[in-house]
Coordinates of N, CA and C in Angstrom, one line a residue:
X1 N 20.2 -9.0 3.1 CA 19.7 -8.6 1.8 C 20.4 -9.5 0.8
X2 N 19.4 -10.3 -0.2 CA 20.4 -10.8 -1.0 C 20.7 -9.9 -2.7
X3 N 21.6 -10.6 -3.1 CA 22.6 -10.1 -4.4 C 21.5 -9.2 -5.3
X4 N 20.3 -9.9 -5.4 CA 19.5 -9.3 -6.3 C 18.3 -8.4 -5.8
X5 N 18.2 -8.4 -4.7 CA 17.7 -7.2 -3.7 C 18.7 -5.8 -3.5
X6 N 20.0 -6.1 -3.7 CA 20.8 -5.0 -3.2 C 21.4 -4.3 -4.7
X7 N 20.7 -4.9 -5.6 CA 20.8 -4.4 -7.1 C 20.0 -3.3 -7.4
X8 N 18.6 -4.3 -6.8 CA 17.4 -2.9 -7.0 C 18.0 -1.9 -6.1
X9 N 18.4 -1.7 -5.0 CA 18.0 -1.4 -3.6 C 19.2 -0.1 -4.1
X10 N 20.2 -0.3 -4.7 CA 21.9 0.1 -4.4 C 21.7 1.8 -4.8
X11 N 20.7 1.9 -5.9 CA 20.8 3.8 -6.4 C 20.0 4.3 -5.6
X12 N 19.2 3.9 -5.2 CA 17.9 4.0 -3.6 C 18.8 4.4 -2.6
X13 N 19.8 3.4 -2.3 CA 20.9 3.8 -0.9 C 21.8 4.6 -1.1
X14 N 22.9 4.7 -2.0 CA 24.1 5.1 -2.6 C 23.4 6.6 -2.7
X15 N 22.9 7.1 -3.4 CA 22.2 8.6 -3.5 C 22.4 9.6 -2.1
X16 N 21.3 9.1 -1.1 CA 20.9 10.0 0.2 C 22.2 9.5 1.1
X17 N 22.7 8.6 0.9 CA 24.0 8.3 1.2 C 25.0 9.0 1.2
X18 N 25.8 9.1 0.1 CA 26.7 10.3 -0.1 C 26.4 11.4 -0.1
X19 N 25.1 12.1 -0.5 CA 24.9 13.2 0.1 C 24.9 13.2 1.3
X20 N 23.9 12.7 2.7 CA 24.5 12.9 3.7 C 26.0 13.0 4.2
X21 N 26.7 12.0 3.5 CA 28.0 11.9 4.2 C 28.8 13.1 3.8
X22 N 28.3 13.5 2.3 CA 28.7 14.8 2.4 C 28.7 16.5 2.8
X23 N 27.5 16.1 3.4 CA 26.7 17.4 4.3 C 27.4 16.8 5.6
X24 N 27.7 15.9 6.0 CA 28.3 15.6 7.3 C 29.7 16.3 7.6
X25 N 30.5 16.2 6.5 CA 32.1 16.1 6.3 C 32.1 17.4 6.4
X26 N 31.1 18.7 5.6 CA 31.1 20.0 5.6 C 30.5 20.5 6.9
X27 N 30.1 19.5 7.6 CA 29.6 19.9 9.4 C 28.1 20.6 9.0
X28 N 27.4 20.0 8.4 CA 25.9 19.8 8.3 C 25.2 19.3 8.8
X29 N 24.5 19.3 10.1 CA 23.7 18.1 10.8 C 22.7 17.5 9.9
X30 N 22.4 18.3 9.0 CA 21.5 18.1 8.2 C 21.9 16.2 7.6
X31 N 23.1 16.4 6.9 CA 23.4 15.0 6.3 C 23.2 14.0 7.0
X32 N 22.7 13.8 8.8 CA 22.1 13.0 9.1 C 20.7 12.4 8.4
X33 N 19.8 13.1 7.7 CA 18.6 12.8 7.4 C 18.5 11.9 5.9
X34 N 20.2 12.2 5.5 CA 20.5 11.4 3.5 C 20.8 9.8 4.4
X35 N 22.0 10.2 5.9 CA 21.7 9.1 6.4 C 20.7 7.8 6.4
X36 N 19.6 8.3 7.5 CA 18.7 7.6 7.8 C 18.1 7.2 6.5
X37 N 17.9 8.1 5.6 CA 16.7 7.7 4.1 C 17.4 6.5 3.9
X38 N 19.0 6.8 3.9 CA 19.6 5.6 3.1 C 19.2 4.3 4.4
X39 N 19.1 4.2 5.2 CA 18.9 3.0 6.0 C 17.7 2.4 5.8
X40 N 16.5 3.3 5.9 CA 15.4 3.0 5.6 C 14.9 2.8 4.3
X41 N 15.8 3.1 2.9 CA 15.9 2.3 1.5 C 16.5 0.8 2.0
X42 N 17.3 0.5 2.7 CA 17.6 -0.8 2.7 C 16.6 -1.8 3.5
X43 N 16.1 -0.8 4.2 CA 15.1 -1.9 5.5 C 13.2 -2.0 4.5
X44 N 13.3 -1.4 3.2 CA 12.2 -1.1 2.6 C 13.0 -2.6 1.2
X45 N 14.2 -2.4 0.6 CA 14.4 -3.9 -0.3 C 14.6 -5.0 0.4
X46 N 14.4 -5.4 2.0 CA 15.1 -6.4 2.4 C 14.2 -7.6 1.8
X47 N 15.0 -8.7 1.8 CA 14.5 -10.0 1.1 C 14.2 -11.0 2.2
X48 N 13.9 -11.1 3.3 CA 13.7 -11.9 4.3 C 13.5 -13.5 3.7
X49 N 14.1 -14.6 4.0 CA 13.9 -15.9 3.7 C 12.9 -16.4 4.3
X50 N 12.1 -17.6 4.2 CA 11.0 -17.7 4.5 C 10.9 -19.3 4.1
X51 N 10.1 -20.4 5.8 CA 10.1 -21.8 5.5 C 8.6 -21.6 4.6
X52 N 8.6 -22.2 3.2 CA 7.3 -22.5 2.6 C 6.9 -23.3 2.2
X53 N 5.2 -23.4 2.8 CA 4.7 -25.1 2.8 C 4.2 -24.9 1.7
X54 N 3.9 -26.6 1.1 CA 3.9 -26.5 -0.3 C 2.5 -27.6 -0.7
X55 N 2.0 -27.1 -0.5 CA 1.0 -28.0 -0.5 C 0.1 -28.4 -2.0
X56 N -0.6 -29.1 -2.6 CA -0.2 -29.1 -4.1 C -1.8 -28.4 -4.2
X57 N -2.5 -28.6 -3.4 CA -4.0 -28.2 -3.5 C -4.7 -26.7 -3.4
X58 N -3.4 -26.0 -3.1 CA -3.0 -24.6 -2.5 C -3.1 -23.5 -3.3
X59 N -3.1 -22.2 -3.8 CA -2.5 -21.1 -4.3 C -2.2 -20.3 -2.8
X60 N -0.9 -20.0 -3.2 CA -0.5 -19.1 -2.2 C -0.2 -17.6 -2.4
X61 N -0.4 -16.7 -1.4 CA 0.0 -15.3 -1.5 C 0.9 -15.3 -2.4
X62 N 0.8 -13.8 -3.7 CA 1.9 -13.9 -4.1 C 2.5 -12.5 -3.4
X63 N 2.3 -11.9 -2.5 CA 2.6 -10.5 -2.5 C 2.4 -10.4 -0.8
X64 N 3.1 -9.7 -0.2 CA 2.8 -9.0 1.5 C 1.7 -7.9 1.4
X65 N 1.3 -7.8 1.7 CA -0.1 -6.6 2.0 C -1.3 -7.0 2.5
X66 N -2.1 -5.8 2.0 CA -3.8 -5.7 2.2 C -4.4 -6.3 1.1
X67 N -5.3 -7.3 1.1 CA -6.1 -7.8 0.4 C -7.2 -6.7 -0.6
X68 N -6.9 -6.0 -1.4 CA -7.8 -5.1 -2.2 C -9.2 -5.6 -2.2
X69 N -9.4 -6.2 -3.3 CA -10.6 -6.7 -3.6 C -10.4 -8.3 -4.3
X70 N -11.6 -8.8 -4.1 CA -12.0 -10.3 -5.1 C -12.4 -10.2 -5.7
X71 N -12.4 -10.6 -7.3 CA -13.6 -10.3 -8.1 C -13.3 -11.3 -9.5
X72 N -14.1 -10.8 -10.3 CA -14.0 -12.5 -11.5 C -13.4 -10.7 -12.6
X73 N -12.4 -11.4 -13.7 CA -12.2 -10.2 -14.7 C -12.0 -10.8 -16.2
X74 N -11.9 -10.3 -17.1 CA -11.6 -11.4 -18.3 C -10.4 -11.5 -17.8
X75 N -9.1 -12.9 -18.8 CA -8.5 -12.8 -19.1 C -7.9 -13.7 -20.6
X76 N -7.1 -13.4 -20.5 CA -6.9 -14.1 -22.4 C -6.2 -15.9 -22.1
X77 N -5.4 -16.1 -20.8 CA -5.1 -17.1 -20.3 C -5.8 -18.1 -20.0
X78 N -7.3 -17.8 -19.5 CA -8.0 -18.4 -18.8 C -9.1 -19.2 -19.9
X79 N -10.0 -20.1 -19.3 CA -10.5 -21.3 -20.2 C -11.6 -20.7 -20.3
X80 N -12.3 -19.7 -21.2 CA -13.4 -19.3 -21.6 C -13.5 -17.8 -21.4
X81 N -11.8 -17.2 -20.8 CA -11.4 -15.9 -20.3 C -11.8 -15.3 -19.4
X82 N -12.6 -16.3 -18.5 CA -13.5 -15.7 -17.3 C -12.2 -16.7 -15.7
X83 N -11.8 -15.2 -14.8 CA -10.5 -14.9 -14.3 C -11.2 -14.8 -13.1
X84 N -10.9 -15.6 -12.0 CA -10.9 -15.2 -10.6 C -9.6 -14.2 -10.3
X85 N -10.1 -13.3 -9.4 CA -8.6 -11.9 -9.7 C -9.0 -11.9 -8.7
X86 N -7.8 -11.8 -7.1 CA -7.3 -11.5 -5.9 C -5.8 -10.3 -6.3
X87 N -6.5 -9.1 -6.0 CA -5.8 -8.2 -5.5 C -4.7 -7.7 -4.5
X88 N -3.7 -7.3 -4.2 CA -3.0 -7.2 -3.2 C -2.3 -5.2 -3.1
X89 N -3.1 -4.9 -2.3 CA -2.0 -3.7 -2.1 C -0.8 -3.6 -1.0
X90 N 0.5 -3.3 -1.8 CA 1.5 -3.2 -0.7 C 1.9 -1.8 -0.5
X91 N 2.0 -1.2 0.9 CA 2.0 -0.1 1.4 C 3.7 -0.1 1.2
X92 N 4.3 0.8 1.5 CA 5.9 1.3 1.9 C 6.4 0.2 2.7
X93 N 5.9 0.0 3.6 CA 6.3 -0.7 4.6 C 6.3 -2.5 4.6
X94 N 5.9 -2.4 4.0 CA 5.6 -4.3 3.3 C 6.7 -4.2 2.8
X95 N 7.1 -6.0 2.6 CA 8.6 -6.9 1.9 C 7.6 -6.5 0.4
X96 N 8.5 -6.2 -0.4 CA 7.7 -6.0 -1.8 C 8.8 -7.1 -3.1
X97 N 9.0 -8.2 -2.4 CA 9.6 -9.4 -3.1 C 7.9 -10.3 -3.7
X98 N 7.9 -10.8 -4.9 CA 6.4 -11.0 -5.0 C 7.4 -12.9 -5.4
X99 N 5.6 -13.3 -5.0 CA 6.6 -14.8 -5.2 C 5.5 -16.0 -5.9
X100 N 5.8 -16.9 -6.5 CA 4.5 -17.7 -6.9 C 3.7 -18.0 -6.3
X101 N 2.4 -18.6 -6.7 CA 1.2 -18.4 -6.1 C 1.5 -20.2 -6.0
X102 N 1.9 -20.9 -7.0 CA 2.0 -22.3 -7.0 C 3.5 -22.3 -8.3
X103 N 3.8 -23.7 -8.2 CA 4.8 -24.5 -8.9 C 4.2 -24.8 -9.9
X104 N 5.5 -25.1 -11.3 CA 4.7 -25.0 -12.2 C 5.6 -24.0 -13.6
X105 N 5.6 -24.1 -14.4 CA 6.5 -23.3 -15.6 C 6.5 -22.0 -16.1
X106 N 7.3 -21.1 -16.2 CA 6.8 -19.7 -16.6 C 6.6 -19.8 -18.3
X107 N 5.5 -19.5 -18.4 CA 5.1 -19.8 -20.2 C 5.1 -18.4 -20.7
X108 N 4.8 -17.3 -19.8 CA 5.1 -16.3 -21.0 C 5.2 -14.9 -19.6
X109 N 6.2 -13.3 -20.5 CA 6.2 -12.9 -19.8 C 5.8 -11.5 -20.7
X110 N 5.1 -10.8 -20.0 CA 4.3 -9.7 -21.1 C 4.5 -8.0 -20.3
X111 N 5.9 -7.0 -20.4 CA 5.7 -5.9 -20.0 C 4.4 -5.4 -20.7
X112 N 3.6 -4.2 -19.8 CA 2.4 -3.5 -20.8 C 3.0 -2.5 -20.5
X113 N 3.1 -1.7 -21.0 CA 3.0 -0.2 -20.7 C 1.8 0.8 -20.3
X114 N 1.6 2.1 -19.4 CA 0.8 2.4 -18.6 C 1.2 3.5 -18.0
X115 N 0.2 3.5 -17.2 CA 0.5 5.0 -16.1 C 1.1 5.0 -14.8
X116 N 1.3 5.8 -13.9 CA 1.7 5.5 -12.5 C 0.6 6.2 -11.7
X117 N -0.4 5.8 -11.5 CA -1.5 6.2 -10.8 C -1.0 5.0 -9.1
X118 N -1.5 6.0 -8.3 CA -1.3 5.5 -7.1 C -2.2 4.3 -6.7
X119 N -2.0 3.5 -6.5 CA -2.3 1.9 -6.3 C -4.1 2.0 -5.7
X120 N -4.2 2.9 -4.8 CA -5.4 2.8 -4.5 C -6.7 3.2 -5.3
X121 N -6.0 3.8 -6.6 CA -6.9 4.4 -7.4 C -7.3 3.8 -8.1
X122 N -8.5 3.0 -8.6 CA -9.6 2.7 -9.7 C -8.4 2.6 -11.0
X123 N -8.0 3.7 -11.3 CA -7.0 4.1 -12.5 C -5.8 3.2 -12.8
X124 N -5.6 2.7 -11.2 CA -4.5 2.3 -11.2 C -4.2 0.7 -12.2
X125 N -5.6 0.3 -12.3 CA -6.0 -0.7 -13.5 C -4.8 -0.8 -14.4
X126 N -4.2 0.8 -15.0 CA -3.7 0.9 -16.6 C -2.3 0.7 -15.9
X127 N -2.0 1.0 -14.6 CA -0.7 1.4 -15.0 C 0.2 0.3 -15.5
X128 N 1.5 0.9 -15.5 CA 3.0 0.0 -16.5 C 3.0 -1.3 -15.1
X129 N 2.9 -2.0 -15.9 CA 2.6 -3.9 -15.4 C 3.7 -5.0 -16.0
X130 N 4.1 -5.8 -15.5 CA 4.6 -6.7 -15.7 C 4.0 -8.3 -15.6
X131 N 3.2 -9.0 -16.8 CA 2.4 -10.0 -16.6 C 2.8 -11.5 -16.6
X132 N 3.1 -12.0 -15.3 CA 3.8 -13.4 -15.5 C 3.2 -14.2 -15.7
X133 N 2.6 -15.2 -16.8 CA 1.7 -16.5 -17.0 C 2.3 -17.7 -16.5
X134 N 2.2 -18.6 -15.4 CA 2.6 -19.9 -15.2 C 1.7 -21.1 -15.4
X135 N 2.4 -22.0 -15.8 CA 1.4 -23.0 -16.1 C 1.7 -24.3 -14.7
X136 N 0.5 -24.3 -14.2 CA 0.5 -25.5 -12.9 C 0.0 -26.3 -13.0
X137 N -0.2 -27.6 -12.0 CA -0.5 -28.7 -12.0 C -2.3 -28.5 -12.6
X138 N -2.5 -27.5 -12.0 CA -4.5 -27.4 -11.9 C -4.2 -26.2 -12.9
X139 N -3.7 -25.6 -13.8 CA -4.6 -25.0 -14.8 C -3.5 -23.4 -14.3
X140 N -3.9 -22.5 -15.8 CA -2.7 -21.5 -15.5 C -3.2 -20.8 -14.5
X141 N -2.0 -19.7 -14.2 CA -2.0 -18.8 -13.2 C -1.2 -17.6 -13.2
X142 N -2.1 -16.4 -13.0 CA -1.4 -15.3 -13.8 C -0.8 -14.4 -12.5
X143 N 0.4 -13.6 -12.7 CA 1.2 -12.7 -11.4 C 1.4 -11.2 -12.1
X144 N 0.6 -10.4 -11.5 CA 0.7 -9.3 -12.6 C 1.1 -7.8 -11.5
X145 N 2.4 -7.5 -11.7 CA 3.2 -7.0 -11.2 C 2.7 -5.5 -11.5
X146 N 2.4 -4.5 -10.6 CA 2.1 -3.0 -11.2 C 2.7 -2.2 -10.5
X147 N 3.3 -1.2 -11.1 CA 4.3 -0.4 -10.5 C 3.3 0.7 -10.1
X148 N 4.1 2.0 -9.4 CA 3.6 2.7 -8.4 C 3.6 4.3 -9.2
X149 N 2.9 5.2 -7.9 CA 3.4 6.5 -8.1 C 5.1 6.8 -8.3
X150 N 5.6 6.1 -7.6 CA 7.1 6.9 -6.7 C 8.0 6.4 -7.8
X151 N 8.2 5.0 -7.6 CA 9.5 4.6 -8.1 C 9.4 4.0 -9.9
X152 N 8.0 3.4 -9.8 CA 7.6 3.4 -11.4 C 8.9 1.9 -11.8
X153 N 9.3 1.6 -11.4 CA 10.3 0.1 -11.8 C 9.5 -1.4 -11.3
X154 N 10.0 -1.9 -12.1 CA 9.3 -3.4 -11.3 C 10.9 -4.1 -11.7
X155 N 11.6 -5.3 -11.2 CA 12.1 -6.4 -11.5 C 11.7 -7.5 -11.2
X156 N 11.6 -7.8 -12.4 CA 11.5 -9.7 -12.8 C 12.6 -10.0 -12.8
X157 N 12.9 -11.4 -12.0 CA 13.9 -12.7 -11.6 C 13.5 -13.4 -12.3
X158 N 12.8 -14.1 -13.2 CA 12.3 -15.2 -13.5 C 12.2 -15.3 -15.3
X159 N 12.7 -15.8 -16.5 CA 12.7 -15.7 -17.9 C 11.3 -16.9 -17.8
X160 N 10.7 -16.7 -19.2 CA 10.0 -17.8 -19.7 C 10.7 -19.0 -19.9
X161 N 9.9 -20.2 -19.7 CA 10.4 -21.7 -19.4 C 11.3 -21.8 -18.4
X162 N 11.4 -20.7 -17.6 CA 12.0 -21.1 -16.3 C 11.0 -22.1 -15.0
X163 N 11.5 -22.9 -14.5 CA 10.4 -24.1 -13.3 C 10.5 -23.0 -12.3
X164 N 9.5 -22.8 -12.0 CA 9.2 -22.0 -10.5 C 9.0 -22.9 -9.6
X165 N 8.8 -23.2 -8.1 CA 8.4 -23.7 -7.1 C 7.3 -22.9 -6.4
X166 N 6.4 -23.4 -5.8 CA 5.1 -22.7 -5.4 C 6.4 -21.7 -3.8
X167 N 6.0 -20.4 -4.1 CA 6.7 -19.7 -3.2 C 8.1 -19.0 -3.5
X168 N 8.5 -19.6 -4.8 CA 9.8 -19.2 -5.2 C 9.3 -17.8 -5.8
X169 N 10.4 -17.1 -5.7 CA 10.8 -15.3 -6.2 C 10.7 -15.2 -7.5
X170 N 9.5 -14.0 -7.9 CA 9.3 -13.8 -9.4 C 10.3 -12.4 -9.0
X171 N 10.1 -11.8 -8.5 CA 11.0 -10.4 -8.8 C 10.7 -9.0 -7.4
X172 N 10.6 -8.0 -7.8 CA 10.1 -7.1 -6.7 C 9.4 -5.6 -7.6
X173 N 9.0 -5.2 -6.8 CA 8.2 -3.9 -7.2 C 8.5 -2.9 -6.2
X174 N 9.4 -1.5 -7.1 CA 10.1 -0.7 -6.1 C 9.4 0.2 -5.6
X175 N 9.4 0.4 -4.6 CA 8.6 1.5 -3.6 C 7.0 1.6 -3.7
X176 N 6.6 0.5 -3.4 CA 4.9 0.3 -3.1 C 4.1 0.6 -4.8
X177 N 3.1 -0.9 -4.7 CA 1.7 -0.7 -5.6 C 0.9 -1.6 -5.3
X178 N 1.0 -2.7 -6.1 CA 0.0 -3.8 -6.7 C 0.3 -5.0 -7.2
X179 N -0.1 -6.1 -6.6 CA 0.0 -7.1 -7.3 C -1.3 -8.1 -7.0
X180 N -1.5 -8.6 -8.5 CA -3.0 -9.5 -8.7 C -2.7 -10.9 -9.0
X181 N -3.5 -11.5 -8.6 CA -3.6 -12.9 -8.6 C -4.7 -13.8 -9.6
X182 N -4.3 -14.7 -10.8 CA -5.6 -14.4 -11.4 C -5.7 -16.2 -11.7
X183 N -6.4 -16.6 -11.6 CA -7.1 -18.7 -12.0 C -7.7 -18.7 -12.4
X184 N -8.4 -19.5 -13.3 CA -9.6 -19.9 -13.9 C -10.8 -19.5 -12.6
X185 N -11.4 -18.8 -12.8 CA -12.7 -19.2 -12.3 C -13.7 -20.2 -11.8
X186 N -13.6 -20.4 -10.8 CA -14.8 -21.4 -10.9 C -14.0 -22.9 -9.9
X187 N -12.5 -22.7 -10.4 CA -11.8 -23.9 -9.9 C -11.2 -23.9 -8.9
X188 N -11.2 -22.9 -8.1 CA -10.8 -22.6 -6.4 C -11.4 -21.8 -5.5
X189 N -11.3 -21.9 -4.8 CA -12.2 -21.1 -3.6 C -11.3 -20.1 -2.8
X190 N -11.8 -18.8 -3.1 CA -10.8 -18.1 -2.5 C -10.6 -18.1 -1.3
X191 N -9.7 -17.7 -0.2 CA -9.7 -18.4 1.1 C -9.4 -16.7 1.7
X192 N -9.5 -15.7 1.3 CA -9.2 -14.0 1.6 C -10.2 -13.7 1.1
X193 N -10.4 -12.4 2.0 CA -11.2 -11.5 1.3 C -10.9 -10.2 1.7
X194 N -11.9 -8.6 1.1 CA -11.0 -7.9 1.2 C -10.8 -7.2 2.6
X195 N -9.4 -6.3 3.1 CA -8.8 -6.2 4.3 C -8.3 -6.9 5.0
X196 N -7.6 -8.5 4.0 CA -7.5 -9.2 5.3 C -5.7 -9.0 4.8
X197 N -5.2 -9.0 5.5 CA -3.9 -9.3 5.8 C -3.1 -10.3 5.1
X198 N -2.0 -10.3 4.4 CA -1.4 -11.6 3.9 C 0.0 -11.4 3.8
X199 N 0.6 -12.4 3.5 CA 2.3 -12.8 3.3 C 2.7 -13.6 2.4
X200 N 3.6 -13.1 1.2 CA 3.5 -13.6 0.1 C 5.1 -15.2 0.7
X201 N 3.8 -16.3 -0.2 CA 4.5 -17.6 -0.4 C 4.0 -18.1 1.0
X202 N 3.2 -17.7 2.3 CA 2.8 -18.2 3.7 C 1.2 -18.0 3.9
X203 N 0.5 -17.5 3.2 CA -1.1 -17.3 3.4 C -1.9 -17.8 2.4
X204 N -2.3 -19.1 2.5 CA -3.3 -19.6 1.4 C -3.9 -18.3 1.0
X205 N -4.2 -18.4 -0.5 CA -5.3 -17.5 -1.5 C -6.2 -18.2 -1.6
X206 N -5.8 -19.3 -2.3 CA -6.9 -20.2 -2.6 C -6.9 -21.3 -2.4
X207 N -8.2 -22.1 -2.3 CA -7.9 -23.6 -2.5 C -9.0 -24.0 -3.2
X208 N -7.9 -25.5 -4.2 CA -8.3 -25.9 -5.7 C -9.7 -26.5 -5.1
X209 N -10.8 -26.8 -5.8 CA -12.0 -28.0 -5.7 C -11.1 -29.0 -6.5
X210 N -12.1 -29.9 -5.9 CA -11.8 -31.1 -6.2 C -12.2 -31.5 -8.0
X211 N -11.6 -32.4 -8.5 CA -12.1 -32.2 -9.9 C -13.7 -33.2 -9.7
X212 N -14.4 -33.0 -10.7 CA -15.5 -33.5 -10.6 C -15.8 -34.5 -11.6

């Protein structure tokens, strides 16, 4: 686990931790179960490293999960605000480290505030979001971080005008939601659709067309 995984991770573990240890010490078998929560809070932040190809014609996963949906949405970033949007739901069980889709400068970074509607829900649209704008070689690209029922936090790694690398670490989202993927419209071809499976910074999203 690295430094900034075990930041989020540490009130997650430390909690069901000493409780257990403390139901243990009083001869409670019970404090085996603060145990295990606390193990499986750490095997839920782990940051696993990962080789990432970098290819310049690419958008890559930004997130581990299920492919929600495809769809076109406005956006204010985009060149006439019409937004190719790739969805990602991450279950409990997914790495929930979210990472660039491509290389490229972080231009702006926008908390929204919102609700905590469970990721699968229609609703889940409003909830509290964290919106990362990067600007890339082929035109911007938006990473829009949405927190969950449970844990309701997101951390951002990354300040404005910071250089990303296609696959480098924008931050994490604690204990399962959402994260969307958004391009100009029109100028890539999505390479997912919905239910498929993905790995953030290792599964093409998209690929660019050629300019014309």
């Amino acid at each position: 686990m690295t430094r900034r995984g075990w930041e989020a991770a540490r009130p997650y573990v430390l909690v069901p931790l000493i409780l257990g240890l403390l139901l243990l010490l009083a001869g409670r078998r019970s404090g085996w179960l603060g145990v295990l929560a606390a193990g499986g809070m750490l095997a839920f932040f782990r940051d696993p490293e990962r080789e990432i190809d970098r290819l310049p014609d690419v958008l890559y996963a930004a997130a581990d999960g299920l492919v929600r949906e495809v769809d076109e949405v406005y956006d204010p970033a985009m060149p006439g605000g019409r937004a190719t949007r790739i969805s990602t739901f991450l279950s409990l069980h997914n790495v929930h480290v979210n990472r660039s889709p491509v290389g490229g400068t972080v231009e702006e970074i926008e908390e929204i505030g919102g609700g905590y509607y469970p990721a699968l829900f229609k609703r889940s649209e409003e909830n509290r979001r964290n919106r990362i704008e990067i600007s890339g070689s082929r035109g911007p690209v938006v990473v829009i971080q949405k927190a969950g029922l449970i844990a309701r936090r997101i951390s951002t790694w990354v300040e404005a005008g910071e250089r990303v690398e296609s696959g480098g670490k924008l931050g994490l989202i604690h204990l399962g939601s959402r994260t969307d993927v958004l391009f100009p419209a029109g100028t890539a071809e999505p390479l997912v659709g919905p239910g498929d499976k993905i790995r953030a910074g290792l599964t093409p999203l998209a690929r660019y067309e050629e300019p014309r």
